[in-house]
Amino acid sequence: MNSNSQTWAMLIHFSVFLGYVVPFAGLIAPILIWQLKKEDFPEIEAHGKMVLNFLISMLIYSLVAFLLTFVFVGLFLFFALMIVGIVFPIIGGIKANNGVLWTYPGMLQLVK
């Protein structure tokens, strides 16, 4: 990977944080960057899929945590998901900037 593709791969991972500023931007921005830049930098294809799998997995896990709030276990899962939602994209972005594809632990591989 060259430095431009590493930078775009890193931006795909970090763009998840835009959702904290603008609703749904954390979902739209990574997909948009991935789709617009995958022709120019084929190396970022795997990073785009990884982030999309992360977002889908987090949505599923959040729904499960919501359902489990009725038995008081879900609150702990929400806190764990909040931490994972911050830490994993940071690690993924740093690894991407170093030219490494980091597989997010515990994430469902729905998009291949």
Tab-separated table of N, CA and C in Angstrom:
chain	number	residue	atom	x	y	z
A	1	MET	N	0.841	-1.186	0.000
A	1	MET	CA	0.000	0.000	0.000
A	1	MET	C	0.881	1.242	0.000
A	2	ASN	N	0.503	2.214	-0.819
A	2	ASN	CA	1.231	3.480	-0.789
A	2	ASN	C	0.614	4.404	0.249
A	3	SER	N	1.242	5.541	0.448
A	3	SER	CA	0.797	6.414	1.546
A	3	SER	C	-0.599	6.990	1.293
A	4	ASN	N	-0.965	7.240	0.036
A	4	ASN	CA	-2.313	7.746	-0.246
A	4	ASN	C	-3.380	6.717	0.084
A	5	SER	N	-3.158	5.473	-0.303
A	5	SER	CA	-4.158	4.445	-0.001
A	5	SER	C	-4.225	4.181	1.499
A	6	GLN	N	-3.103	4.273	2.185
A	6	GLN	CA	-3.104	4.112	3.646
A	6	GLN	C	-3.897	5.231	4.307
A	7	THR	N	-3.743	6.441	3.800
A	7	THR	CA	-4.475	7.580	4.354
A	7	THR	C	-5.974	7.416	4.139
A	8	TRP	N	-6.385	7.010	2.938
A	8	TRP	CA	-7.813	6.813	2.675
A	8	TRP	C	-8.375	5.666	3.499
A	9	ALA	N	-7.596	4.599	3.656
A	9	ALA	CA	-8.041	3.477	4.485
A	9	ALA	C	-8.238	3.937	5.932
A	10	MET	N	-7.307	4.754	6.424
A	10	MET	CA	-7.421	5.285	7.777
A	10	MET	C	-8.670	6.163	7.901
A	11	LEU	N	-8.935	6.974	6.899
A	11	LEU	CA	-10.101	7.853	6.927
A	11	LEU	C	-11.408	7.069	6.926
A	12	ILE	N	-11.418	5.920	6.262
A	12	ILE	CA	-12.624	5.086	6.299
A	12	ILE	C	-12.925	4.675	7.736
A	13	HIS	N	-11.891	4.249	8.450
A	13	HIS	CA	-12.087	3.822	9.841
A	13	HIS	C	-12.476	5.004	10.738
A	14	PHE	N	-11.782	6.129	10.590
A	14	PHE	CA	-12.042	7.282	11.451
A	14	PHE	C	-13.356	7.993	11.120
A	15	SER	N	-13.854	7.830	9.893
A	15	SER	CA	-15.084	8.525	9.518
A	15	SER	C	-16.299	8.013	10.286
A	16	VAL	N	-16.154	6.892	10.951
A	16	VAL	CA	-17.235	6.373	11.802
A	16	VAL	C	-17.586	7.396	12.885
A	17	PHE	N	-16.611	8.157	13.323
A	17	PHE	CA	-16.827	9.135	14.395
A	17	PHE	C	-17.672	10.324	13.957
A	18	LEU	N	-17.885	10.509	12.667
A	18	LEU	CA	-18.741	11.605	12.207
A	18	LEU	C	-20.176	11.433	12.694
A	19	GLY	N	-20.540	10.203	13.015
A	19	GLY	CA	-21.879	9.949	13.543
A	19	GLY	C	-22.123	10.589	14.893
A	20	TYR	N	-21.050	10.924	15.607
A	20	TYR	CA	-21.203	11.615	16.890
A	20	TYR	C	-21.489	13.098	16.699
A	21	VAL	N	-21.225	13.604	15.480
A	21	VAL	CA	-21.426	15.022	15.195
A	21	VAL	C	-22.710	15.245	14.397
A	22	VAL	N	-22.891	14.439	13.354
A	22	VAL	CA	-24.051	14.558	12.465
A	22	VAL	C	-24.754	13.200	12.420
A	23	PRO	N	-26.045	13.161	12.690
A	23	PRO	CA	-26.746	11.873	12.662
A	23	PRO	C	-26.580	11.160	11.318
A	24	PHE	N	-26.302	9.881	11.380
A	24	PHE	CA	-26.130	8.985	10.239
A	24	PHE	C	-24.867	9.249	9.411
A	25	ALA	N	-24.110	10.273	9.728
A	25	ALA	CA	-22.875	10.531	8.983
A	25	ALA	C	-21.842	9.437	9.234
A	26	GLY	N	-21.880	8.841	10.415
A	26	GLY	CA	-20.957	7.753	10.724
A	26	GLY	C	-21.248	6.490	9.940
A	27	LEU	N	-22.424	6.401	9.375
A	27	LEU	CA	-22.780	5.286	8.517
A	27	LEU	C	-22.545	5.635	7.047
A	28	ILE	N	-22.907	6.826	6.667
A	28	ILE	CA	-22.835	7.235	5.266
A	28	ILE	C	-21.398	7.533	4.829
A	29	ALA	N	-20.636	8.244	5.644
A	29	ALA	CA	-19.292	8.676	5.246
A	29	ALA	C	-18.346	7.515	4.940
A	30	PRO	N	-18.250	6.471	5.785
A	30	PRO	CA	-17.332	5.381	5.447
A	30	PRO	C	-17.719	4.667	4.151
A	31	ILE	N	-19.013	4.473	3.949
A	31	ILE	CA	-19.468	3.805	2.734
A	31	ILE	C	-19.186	4.678	1.517
A	32	LEU	N	-19.406	5.964	1.655
A	32	LEU	CA	-19.173	6.897	0.559
A	32	LEU	C	-17.687	6.947	0.189
A	33	ILE	N	-16.827	7.066	1.185
A	33	ILE	CA	-15.383	7.091	0.924
A	33	ILE	C	-14.949	5.789	0.259
A	34	TRP	N	-15.423	4.678	0.794
A	34	TRP	CA	-15.073	3.358	0.250
A	34	TRP	C	-15.495	3.251	-1.211
A	35	GLN	N	-16.736	3.613	-1.512
A	35	GLN	CA	-17.241	3.467	-2.875
A	35	GLN	C	-16.588	4.434	-3.855
A	36	LEU	N	-16.244	5.631	-3.392
A	36	LEU	CA	-15.633	6.609	-4.287
A	36	LEU	C	-14.152	6.335	-4.543
A	37	LYS	N	-13.463	5.744	-3.587
A	37	LYS	CA	-12.015	5.579	-3.705
A	37	LYS	C	-11.568	4.159	-4.025
A	38	LYS	N	-12.486	3.190	-4.076
A	38	LYS	CA	-12.057	1.809	-4.303
A	38	LYS	C	-11.506	1.598	-5.706
A	39	GLU	N	-11.903	2.421	-6.663
A	39	GLU	CA	-11.349	2.317	-8.017
A	39	GLU	C	-9.924	2.869	-8.067
A	40	ASP	N	-9.694	3.972	-7.367
A	40	ASP	CA	-8.374	4.594	-7.351
A	40	ASP	C	-7.380	3.797	-6.516
A	41	PHE	N	-7.853	3.233	-5.412
A	41	PHE	CA	-7.000	2.494	-4.479
A	41	PHE	C	-7.663	1.151	-4.147
A	42	PRO	N	-7.409	0.118	-4.937
A	42	PRO	CA	-8.060	-1.181	-4.707
A	42	PRO	C	-7.753	-1.776	-3.329
A	43	GLU	N	-6.684	-1.320	-2.693
A	43	GLU	CA	-6.310	-1.863	-1.380
A	43	GLU	C	-7.333	-1.528	-0.301
A	44	ILE	N	-8.104	-0.463	-0.515
A	44	ILE	CA	-9.040	-0.055	0.539
A	44	ILE	C	-10.359	-0.818	0.482
A	45	GLU	N	-10.518	-1.682	-0.513
A	45	GLU	CA	-11.738	-2.489	-0.608
A	45	GLU	C	-11.967	-3.287	0.679
A	46	ALA	N	-10.932	-3.929	1.170
A	46	ALA	CA	-11.047	-4.743	2.388
A	46	ALA	C	-11.361	-3.880	3.607
A	47	HIS	N	-10.806	-2.679	3.665
A	47	HIS	CA	-11.066	-1.782	4.802
A	47	HIS	C	-12.525	-1.322	4.797
A	48	GLY	N	-13.050	-1.018	3.627
A	48	GLY	CA	-14.450	-0.612	3.525
A	48	GLY	C	-15.386	-1.709	3.977
A	49	LYS	N	-15.090	-2.943	3.560
A	49	LYS	CA	-15.913	-4.076	3.976
A	49	LYS	C	-15.808	-4.305	5.481
A	50	MET	N	-14.607	-4.141	6.018
A	50	MET	CA	-14.406	-4.343	7.453
A	50	MET	C	-15.216	-3.328	8.259
A	51	VAL	N	-15.187	-2.076	7.860
A	51	VAL	CA	-15.927	-1.037	8.582
A	51	VAL	C	-17.434	-1.243	8.427
A	52	LEU	N	-17.876	-1.635	7.243
A	52	LEU	CA	-19.298	-1.898	7.053
A	52	LEU	C	-19.753	-3.068	7.930
A	53	ASN	N	-18.952	-4.120	8.009
A	53	ASN	CA	-19.269	-5.243	8.898
A	53	ASN	C	-19.313	-4.787	10.355
A	54	PHE	N	-18.398	-3.895	10.726
A	54	PHE	CA	-18.386	-3.349	12.085
A	54	PHE	C	-19.680	-2.588	12.370
A	55	LEU	N	-20.097	-1.748	11.445
A	55	LEU	CA	-21.306	-0.948	11.650
A	55	LEU	C	-22.550	-1.826	11.741
A	56	ILE	N	-22.644	-2.825	10.872
A	56	ILE	CA	-23.789	-3.733	10.911
A	56	ILE	C	-23.789	-4.524	12.216
A	57	SER	N	-22.619	-5.010	12.609
A	57	SER	CA	-22.510	-5.780	13.853
A	57	SER	C	-22.890	-4.933	15.059
A	58	MET	N	-22.417	-3.701	15.086
A	58	MET	CA	-22.743	-2.817	16.207
A	58	MET	C	-24.245	-2.556	16.267
A	59	LEU	N	-24.891	-2.423	15.121
A	59	LEU	CA	-26.338	-2.232	15.094
A	59	LEU	C	-27.049	-3.458	15.667
A	60	ILE	N	-26.641	-4.627	15.241
A	60	ILE	CA	-27.254	-5.865	15.749
A	60	ILE	C	-27.018	-6.013	17.244
A	61	TYR	N	-25.769	-5.787	17.670
A	61	TYR	CA	-25.451	-5.910	19.096
A	61	TYR	C	-26.207	-4.873	19.926
A	62	SER	N	-26.408	-3.689	19.381
A	62	SER	CA	-27.161	-2.654	20.097
A	62	SER	C	-28.629	-3.043	20.251
A	63	LEU	N	-29.191	-3.631	19.220
A	63	LEU	CA	-30.578	-4.093	19.321
A	63	LEU	C	-30.723	-5.189	20.374
A	64	VAL	N	-29.764	-6.100	20.419
A	64	VAL	CA	-29.781	-7.146	21.443
A	64	VAL	C	-29.642	-6.532	22.829
A	65	ALA	N	-28.734	-5.565	22.962
A	65	ALA	CA	-28.553	-4.908	24.258
A	65	ALA	C	-29.824	-4.175	24.674
A	66	PHE	N	-30.489	-3.550	23.702
A	66	PHE	CA	-31.746	-2.871	24.013
A	66	PHE	C	-32.776	-3.857	24.550
A	67	LEU	N	-32.894	-4.997	23.889
A	67	LEU	CA	-33.853	-5.998	24.352
A	67	LEU	C	-33.482	-6.531	25.733
A	68	LEU	N	-32.193	-6.610	26.016
A	68	LEU	CA	-31.752	-7.128	27.305
A	68	LEU	C	-31.823	-6.089	28.429
A	69	THR	N	-32.129	-4.849	28.094
A	69	THR	CA	-32.277	-3.849	29.162
A	69	THR	C	-33.474	-4.159	30.041
A	70	PHE	N	-34.408	-4.907	29.500
A	70	PHE	CA	-35.584	-5.265	30.290
A	70	PHE	C	-35.244	-6.263	31.390
A	71	VAL	N	-34.096	-6.919	31.288
A	71	VAL	CA	-33.633	-7.806	32.363
A	71	VAL	C	-32.363	-7.238	33.000
A	72	PHE	N	-32.112	-5.953	32.760
A	72	PHE	CA	-31.042	-5.180	33.388
A	72	PHE	C	-29.623	-5.591	32.982
A	73	VAL	N	-29.475	-6.510	32.080
A	73	VAL	CA	-28.144	-6.895	31.597
A	73	VAL	C	-27.717	-5.978	30.457
A	74	GLY	N	-28.697	-5.476	29.730
A	74	GLY	CA	-28.430	-4.666	28.553
A	74	GLY	C	-27.666	-3.390	28.829
A	75	LEU	N	-27.832	-2.813	30.016
A	75	LEU	CA	-27.108	-1.580	30.337
A	75	LEU	C	-25.605	-1.798	30.309
A	76	PHE	N	-25.162	-2.926	30.840
A	76	PHE	CA	-23.735	-3.239	30.816
A	76	PHE	C	-23.253	-3.464	29.390
A	77	LEU	N	-24.104	-4.080	28.580
A	77	LEU	CA	-23.738	-4.288	27.176
A	77	LEU	C	-23.653	-2.967	26.428
A	78	PHE	N	-24.550	-2.029	26.726
A	78	PHE	CA	-24.489	-0.712	26.084
A	78	PHE	C	-23.174	-0.005	26.419
A	79	PHE	N	-22.747	-0.069	27.664
A	79	PHE	CA	-21.481	0.561	28.046
A	79	PHE	C	-20.307	-0.106	27.334
A	80	ALA	N	-20.344	-1.427	27.242
A	80	ALA	CA	-19.287	-2.157	26.539
A	80	ALA	C	-19.286	-1.786	25.055
A	81	LEU	N	-20.463	-1.662	24.466
A	81	LEU	CA	-20.549	-1.283	23.056
A	81	LEU	C	-20.065	0.142	22.821
A	82	MET	N	-20.311	1.020	23.781
A	82	MET	CA	-19.810	2.395	23.656
A	82	MET	C	-18.289	2.408	23.623
A	83	ILE	N	-17.678	1.634	24.482
A	83	ILE	CA	-16.210	1.561	24.522
A	83	ILE	C	-15.680	0.953	23.233
A	84	VAL	N	-16.291	-0.145	22.808
A	84	VAL	CA	-15.872	-0.809	21.570
A	84	VAL	C	-16.054	0.124	20.381
A	85	GLY	N	-17.141	0.884	20.360
A	85	GLY	CA	-17.420	1.816	19.270
A	85	GLY	C	-16.418	2.941	19.155
A	86	ILE	N	-15.695	3.206	20.215
A	86	ILE	CA	-14.655	4.239	20.183
A	86	ILE	C	-13.283	3.622	19.944
A	87	VAL	N	-12.987	2.552	20.648
A	87	VAL	CA	-11.637	1.974	20.614
A	87	VAL	C	-11.348	1.254	19.293
A	88	PHE	N	-12.274	0.434	18.810
A	88	PHE	CA	-12.003	-0.364	17.618
A	88	PHE	C	-11.725	0.474	16.369
A	89	PRO	N	-12.514	1.527	16.066
A	89	PRO	CA	-12.170	2.336	14.895
A	89	PRO	C	-10.815	3.039	15.032
A	90	ILE	N	-10.444	3.412	16.238
A	90	ILE	CA	-9.128	4.036	16.431
A	90	ILE	C	-8.025	3.038	16.118
A	91	ILE	N	-8.149	1.826	16.662
A	91	ILE	CA	-7.132	0.798	16.383
A	91	ILE	C	-7.115	0.482	14.892
A	92	GLY	N	-8.295	0.314	14.287
A	92	GLY	CA	-8.376	0.023	12.855
A	92	GLY	C	-7.755	1.111	12.006
A	93	GLY	N	-7.993	2.374	12.366
A	93	GLY	CA	-7.420	3.495	11.624
A	93	GLY	C	-5.913	3.574	11.746
A	94	ILE	N	-5.398	3.336	12.944
A	94	ILE	CA	-3.948	3.363	13.149
A	94	ILE	C	-3.286	2.230	12.374
A	95	LYS	N	-3.878	1.037	12.462
A	95	LYS	CA	-3.329	-0.102	11.720
A	95	LYS	C	-3.396	0.152	10.218
A	96	ALA	N	-4.498	0.728	9.726
A	96	ALA	CA	-4.639	1.026	8.299
A	96	ALA	C	-3.582	2.021	7.848
A	97	ASN	N	-3.286	2.990	8.682
A	97	ASN	CA	-2.251	3.968	8.346
A	97	ASN	C	-0.874	3.317	8.279
A	98	ASN	N	-0.711	2.194	8.974
A	98	ASN	CA	0.541	1.442	8.919
A	98	ASN	C	0.524	0.376	7.825
A	99	GLY	N	-0.547	0.323	7.040
A	99	GLY	CA	-0.632	-0.620	5.938
A	99	GLY	C	-1.134	-1.996	6.316
A	100	VAL	N	-1.781	-2.122	7.478
A	100	VAL	CA	-2.258	-3.413	7.972
A	100	VAL	C	-3.788	-3.400	8.023
A	101	LEU	N	-4.403	-4.483	7.567
A	101	LEU	CA	-5.852	-4.644	7.718
A	101	LEU	C	-6.099	-5.340	9.034
A	102	TRP	N	-6.731	-4.634	9.965
A	102	TRP	CA	-7.009	-5.193	11.283
A	102	TRP	C	-8.432	-5.711	11.293
A	103	THR	N	-8.609	-6.968	11.661
A	103	THR	CA	-9.933	-7.558	11.772
A	103	THR	C	-10.507	-7.212	13.141
A	104	TYR	N	-11.635	-6.544	13.125
A	104	TYR	CA	-12.285	-6.162	14.373
A	104	TYR	C	-12.727	-7.430	15.102
A	105	PRO	N	-12.302	-7.629	16.346
A	105	PRO	CA	-12.698	-8.837	17.080
A	105	PRO	C	-14.200	-8.882	17.350
A	106	GLY	N	-14.785	-10.057	17.214
A	106	GLY	CA	-16.181	-10.247	17.548
A	106	GLY	C	-17.175	-9.696	16.556
A	107	MET	N	-16.710	-9.209	15.429
A	107	MET	CA	-17.611	-8.634	14.460
A	107	MET	C	-18.079	-9.688	13.456
A	108	LEU	N	-19.316	-9.602	13.063
A	108	LEU	CA	-19.890	-10.529	12.094
A	108	LEU	C	-19.345	-10.212	10.703
A	109	GLN	N	-18.998	-11.211	9.959
A	109	GLN	CA	-18.488	-11.026	8.590
A	109	GLN	C	-19.634	-11.222	7.605
A	110	LEU	N	-20.521	-10.250	7.525
A	110	LEU	CA	-21.700	-10.334	6.669
A	110	LEU	C	-21.406	-9.905	5.244
A	111	VAL	N	-20.562	-8.901	5.064
A	111	VAL	CA	-20.174	-8.426	3.739
A	111	VAL	C	-18.805	-9.000	3.439
A	112	LYS	N	-18.731	-9.774	2.384
A	112	LYS	CA	-17.455	-10.430	2.055
A	112	LYS	C	-16.862	-9.913	0.784
